[in-house]
């Protein structure tokens, strides 16, 4: 005798996760199967005979779960499940042994801060702000196993949702880093050089300098010497003080479009006497002057002229 059980679970998603990231995870069927902690094996398969015409053309997988029935006692359960993508989520149908039939629907809802708010359904605990993930389960199984199946399904799907949220965080971080690397090539250089695949491997040879498009002056390497990575993938230490390479100290030639025109002497503010070479310390030199090398000699007077000079004095 089978019994039908219907229940709904709503989980609020943390801030920073976008709709695209969650929908992308829900539409990745293999990832959704692997996020379930009960799954130990899965592979694609054909639709079973009891599948409905609508489900026949869906994507089917054969899944093996490990179920703990009692403490210390576990068993394997094999079943077929189909996946059907929706615009706002995912729909699955599971055919398990002992007449277990599970219809599961995942729906992404809610509003982001920049979106207009919408009315929410009452009585099921829907958050009024932010995104939320809703799971609607409709299952039919044996009356004796209903409680155990419901408890196991809720516990497994709670872990699945936690892993899904963490996976969405990782994708959002990767998208954010890729956007930064597109605007800053230095970040992409560091992220590639310090990746686990390149740690411990020698660094590639430096790229040649790029030639300028207008001035023709070579541009230096965007990474100075003190930021280069050593063979271990860590930043090297340069001695202090650091002297940049001579290429980075070259000044580009002035653009001829902005060159100053030659000055017109008619509009010059320089005084007229400044053009005289005598007023220039660079071109004017004074003429040499000959100085006497010995004392001048006085003319000698005879005795008669000396006596006459004496008489004149008296």
XYZ file of C-alpha atoms in Angstrom:
314
model
C 0.000 0.000 0.000
C 1.494 3.339 -1.076
C 1.108 6.728 0.479
C 1.514 10.169 -1.108
C 3.557 12.784 0.731
C 4.002 16.417 -0.297
C 6.336 18.912 1.414
C 8.100 22.176 0.564
C 11.527 23.420 1.687
C 12.705 27.022 1.198
C 16.311 28.110 1.725
C 17.399 31.752 1.667
C 20.508 32.456 -0.370
C 23.236 34.770 0.970
C 23.982 38.145 -0.573
C 26.471 38.317 -3.418
C 25.001 35.426 -5.444
C 23.322 36.247 -8.739
C 20.483 34.501 -10.507
C 22.665 33.448 -13.414
C 25.064 31.568 -11.152
C 22.321 29.589 -9.389
C 20.462 28.779 -12.613
C 23.704 27.651 -14.226
C 24.308 25.250 -11.329
C 20.753 23.875 -11.457
C 21.008 23.239 -15.198
C 24.269 21.344 -14.764
C 22.751 17.888 -14.242
C 25.980 16.030 -13.536
C 26.951 18.575 -10.921
C 23.543 18.364 -9.258
C 23.919 14.582 -8.997
C 27.438 14.827 -7.588
C 26.377 17.413 -4.985
C 24.085 14.804 -3.419
C 26.010 13.124 -0.536
C 24.219 9.786 -1.080
C 25.373 9.270 -4.687
C 28.345 6.960 -5.222
C 27.912 6.221 -8.932
C 26.092 7.649 -11.977
C 26.122 7.318 -15.744
C 23.780 8.330 -18.616
C 21.090 5.866 -19.617
C 17.955 5.509 -21.740
C 14.452 6.251 -20.546
C 12.785 3.315 -18.764
C 9.643 1.678 -20.070
C 7.438 3.246 -17.415
C 8.456 6.805 -18.373
C 5.664 9.042 -19.632
C 5.715 10.404 -23.208
C 6.725 13.836 -21.874
C 9.590 12.388 -19.848
C 10.794 10.039 -22.585
C 12.771 12.774 -24.404
C 14.340 14.191 -21.225
C 17.898 13.542 -20.058
C 18.147 10.307 -18.038
C 20.808 9.026 -15.636
C 21.219 5.770 -13.763
C 22.227 6.601 -10.185
C 23.468 4.435 -7.321
C 22.956 5.671 -3.726
C 24.420 4.369 -0.494
C 21.723 4.340 2.213
C 22.337 3.829 5.933
C 19.326 1.862 7.087
C 20.526 1.174 10.638
C 23.640 2.163 12.618
C 26.419 0.066 11.151
C 24.248 -1.351 8.362
C 24.035 0.218 4.900
C 22.969 -0.859 1.427
C 22.961 0.197 -2.224
C 19.911 1.509 -4.049
C 19.810 1.888 -7.835
C 17.255 3.997 -9.678
C 16.672 6.051 -12.850
C 16.120 9.800 -12.770
C 15.346 12.338 -15.511
C 16.169 16.071 -15.669
C 14.110 18.804 -17.330
C 15.382 22.405 -17.326
C 13.002 25.262 -16.588
C 13.487 29.001 -16.981
C 13.492 29.532 -13.218
C 14.836 26.172 -12.070
C 14.837 22.429 -12.594
C 12.357 19.547 -12.596
C 13.270 15.888 -11.897
C 11.458 12.541 -11.798
C 12.866 9.515 -9.955
C 11.769 5.863 -10.297
C 13.200 3.822 -7.410
C 12.602 0.219 -6.224
C 9.651 -0.817 -4.035
C 7.319 1.526 -5.882
C 9.102 4.726 -4.785
C 8.184 7.571 -7.148
C 9.598 11.061 -6.431
C 8.751 14.259 -8.316
C 11.063 17.094 -7.388
C 10.935 20.715 -8.554
C 13.588 23.366 -7.813
C 12.572 27.016 -8.239
C 14.691 30.138 -7.820
C 12.777 33.192 -6.609
C 13.122 36.438 -4.721
C 14.333 39.916 -5.605
C 17.718 41.586 -5.558
C 18.263 45.095 -4.091
C 18.125 46.769 -7.538
C 14.978 44.874 -8.621
C 11.348 45.785 -7.860
C 9.856 43.778 -5.021
C 7.139 41.247 -5.738
C 4.434 39.796 -3.458
C 5.432 36.488 -1.866
C 3.398 33.408 -1.070
C 2.057 33.231 2.472
C 2.363 30.398 4.940
C 5.585 28.755 3.692
C 8.225 31.106 5.143
C 9.425 32.837 1.968
C 12.044 35.562 2.686
C 10.856 39.052 1.744
C 14.318 40.233 0.649
C 17.038 38.535 -1.325
C 17.021 35.353 -3.388
C 15.683 32.010 -2.187
C 15.619 28.449 -3.485
C 12.386 26.474 -3.193
C 12.087 22.678 -3.396
C 8.672 21.071 -3.890
C 8.630 17.286 -3.369
C 5.758 15.009 -4.303
C 6.515 11.347 -3.554
C 4.687 8.047 -3.381
C 6.097 5.110 -1.444
C 5.185 2.297 0.926
C 3.450 3.382 4.114
C 6.062 1.660 6.301
C 8.940 3.453 4.544
C 7.441 6.921 4.159
C 8.933 8.379 7.337
C 12.400 6.966 6.652
C 12.452 8.102 3.001
C 11.254 11.611 3.871
C 13.851 12.002 6.628
C 16.680 10.713 4.432
C 15.609 12.874 1.476
C 15.431 16.064 3.557
C 18.831 15.483 5.147
C 20.517 14.727 1.811
C 18.965 17.696 0.010
C 19.911 20.078 2.855
C 23.548 19.119 2.320
C 23.049 19.475 -1.448
C 21.773 23.048 -1.051
C 24.741 24.013 1.161
C 27.169 22.662 -1.405
C 25.254 24.422 -4.174
C 25.549 27.776 -2.347
C 29.270 27.269 -1.799
C 29.718 26.349 -5.458
C 27.875 29.516 -6.458
C 30.237 31.555 -4.272
C 33.241 30.033 -6.026
C 31.796 30.830 -9.454
C 31.020 34.408 -8.464
C 34.587 34.865 -7.233
C 35.999 33.454 -10.476
C 33.807 35.781 -12.563
C 34.860 38.781 -10.447
C 38.566 37.927 -10.789
C 38.254 37.467 -14.553
C 36.712 40.924 -14.881
C 39.563 42.464 -12.905
C 42.174 40.659 -15.001
C 40.612 41.999 -18.197
C 41.099 45.582 -16.956
C 44.504 45.009 -15.296
C 46.929 42.676 -17.155
C 49.351 42.655 -14.215
C 46.787 40.754 -12.109
C 46.442 38.131 -14.816
C 50.244 37.758 -14.862
C 50.355 37.102 -11.109
C 47.317 34.788 -11.120
C 48.874 32.695 -13.882
C 52.369 32.645 -12.386
C 51.214 31.699 -8.891
C 48.697 29.037 -9.956
C 49.221 25.535 -8.508
C 50.049 24.195 -11.978
C 53.002 26.575 -12.375
C 54.386 26.531 -8.835
C 57.789 24.857 -8.813
C 58.270 25.225 -12.585
C 60.736 27.699 -14.139
C 59.322 31.021 -15.239
C 59.024 31.764 -18.950
C 61.548 34.003 -20.616
C 60.742 37.718 -20.441
C 58.917 39.209 -23.378
C 60.713 41.773 -25.592
C 59.935 45.416 -25.123
C 57.058 46.748 -27.139
C 57.665 49.656 -29.446
C 55.593 52.805 -28.974
C 52.956 53.498 -31.595
C 53.579 57.252 -31.918
C 56.814 58.328 -30.326
C 58.772 55.167 -31.193
C 60.248 54.979 -27.678
C 60.421 51.420 -26.218
C 58.179 50.897 -23.231
C 59.722 49.134 -20.221
C 58.502 45.859 -18.781
C 55.305 46.524 -16.704
C 56.857 44.561 -13.816
C 59.957 46.118 -12.212
C 62.834 43.963 -11.068
C 61.802 43.869 -7.424
C 58.380 42.390 -8.353
C 59.694 39.516 -10.455
C 58.938 35.995 -9.246
C 61.714 33.598 -8.422
C 61.810 29.886 -9.345
C 59.612 29.050 -6.343
C 56.792 31.300 -7.522
C 57.192 33.890 -4.740
C 58.121 37.535 -4.964
C 61.836 38.180 -4.918
C 63.518 40.810 -2.733
C 65.575 43.490 -4.411
C 68.387 45.336 -2.574
C 67.584 48.819 -1.347
C 67.779 51.381 -2.826
C 66.337 50.139 -6.085
C 67.628 51.642 -9.317
C 65.245 51.291 -12.304
C 66.629 50.168 -15.661
C 67.906 52.780 -18.050
C 65.147 51.999 -20.557
C 62.480 53.182 -18.099
C 64.366 56.491 -17.587
C 64.237 57.495 -21.242
C 61.987 60.453 -21.968
C 59.845 60.384 -25.085
C 60.650 62.916 -27.752
C 58.344 65.946 -27.821
C 55.444 65.844 -30.203
C 56.128 68.151 -33.186
C 52.484 69.239 -33.127
C 53.013 70.965 -29.799
C 56.443 72.460 -30.603
C 56.822 76.227 -29.916
C 57.032 78.407 -33.099
C 60.186 80.453 -33.709
C 60.132 83.862 -32.045
C 59.850 86.993 -34.192
C 62.538 89.650 -33.387
C 59.970 92.382 -34.014
C 57.899 91.210 -31.034
C 60.816 90.402 -28.800
C 60.789 91.912 -25.301
C 64.563 91.950 -25.168
C 66.081 95.491 -24.932
C 67.972 96.901 -27.886
C 71.300 97.145 -26.085
C 71.146 93.402 -25.401
C 71.937 92.780 -29.082
C 75.258 94.703 -28.732
C 78.125 92.212 -28.390
C 79.773 94.562 -25.858
C 76.944 93.842 -23.400
C 77.311 90.101 -23.762
C 79.643 88.300 -21.409
C 79.999 85.463 -23.877
C 81.108 87.402 -27.019
C 82.664 90.701 -25.747
C 86.277 90.662 -24.573
C 88.163 93.871 -23.513
C 91.308 94.888 -25.374
C 94.610 94.117 -23.658
C 96.408 97.030 -21.938
C 100.218 97.211 -21.821
C 101.524 98.161 -18.382
C 105.044 99.676 -17.848
C 107.622 97.200 -16.687
C 110.147 99.796 -15.177
C 110.010 103.220 -13.563
C 110.121 106.280 -15.954
C 113.401 108.230 -16.172
C 113.557 112.000 -15.569
C 115.531 114.194 -18.040
C 118.989 115.351 -16.767
C 119.579 119.168 -16.319
C 122.934 120.951 -16.858
C 124.599 123.235 -14.198
C 123.586 126.553 -15.782
C 119.938 125.628 -15.952
C 120.107 124.464 -12.305
C 121.496 127.864 -11.168
C 118.845 129.746 -13.134
C 116.160 127.719 -11.445
C 117.561 128.642 -8.086
C 117.470 132.378 -8.935
C 113.845 131.982 -9.994
C 112.933 130.587 -6.684
C 114.173 133.750 -4.953
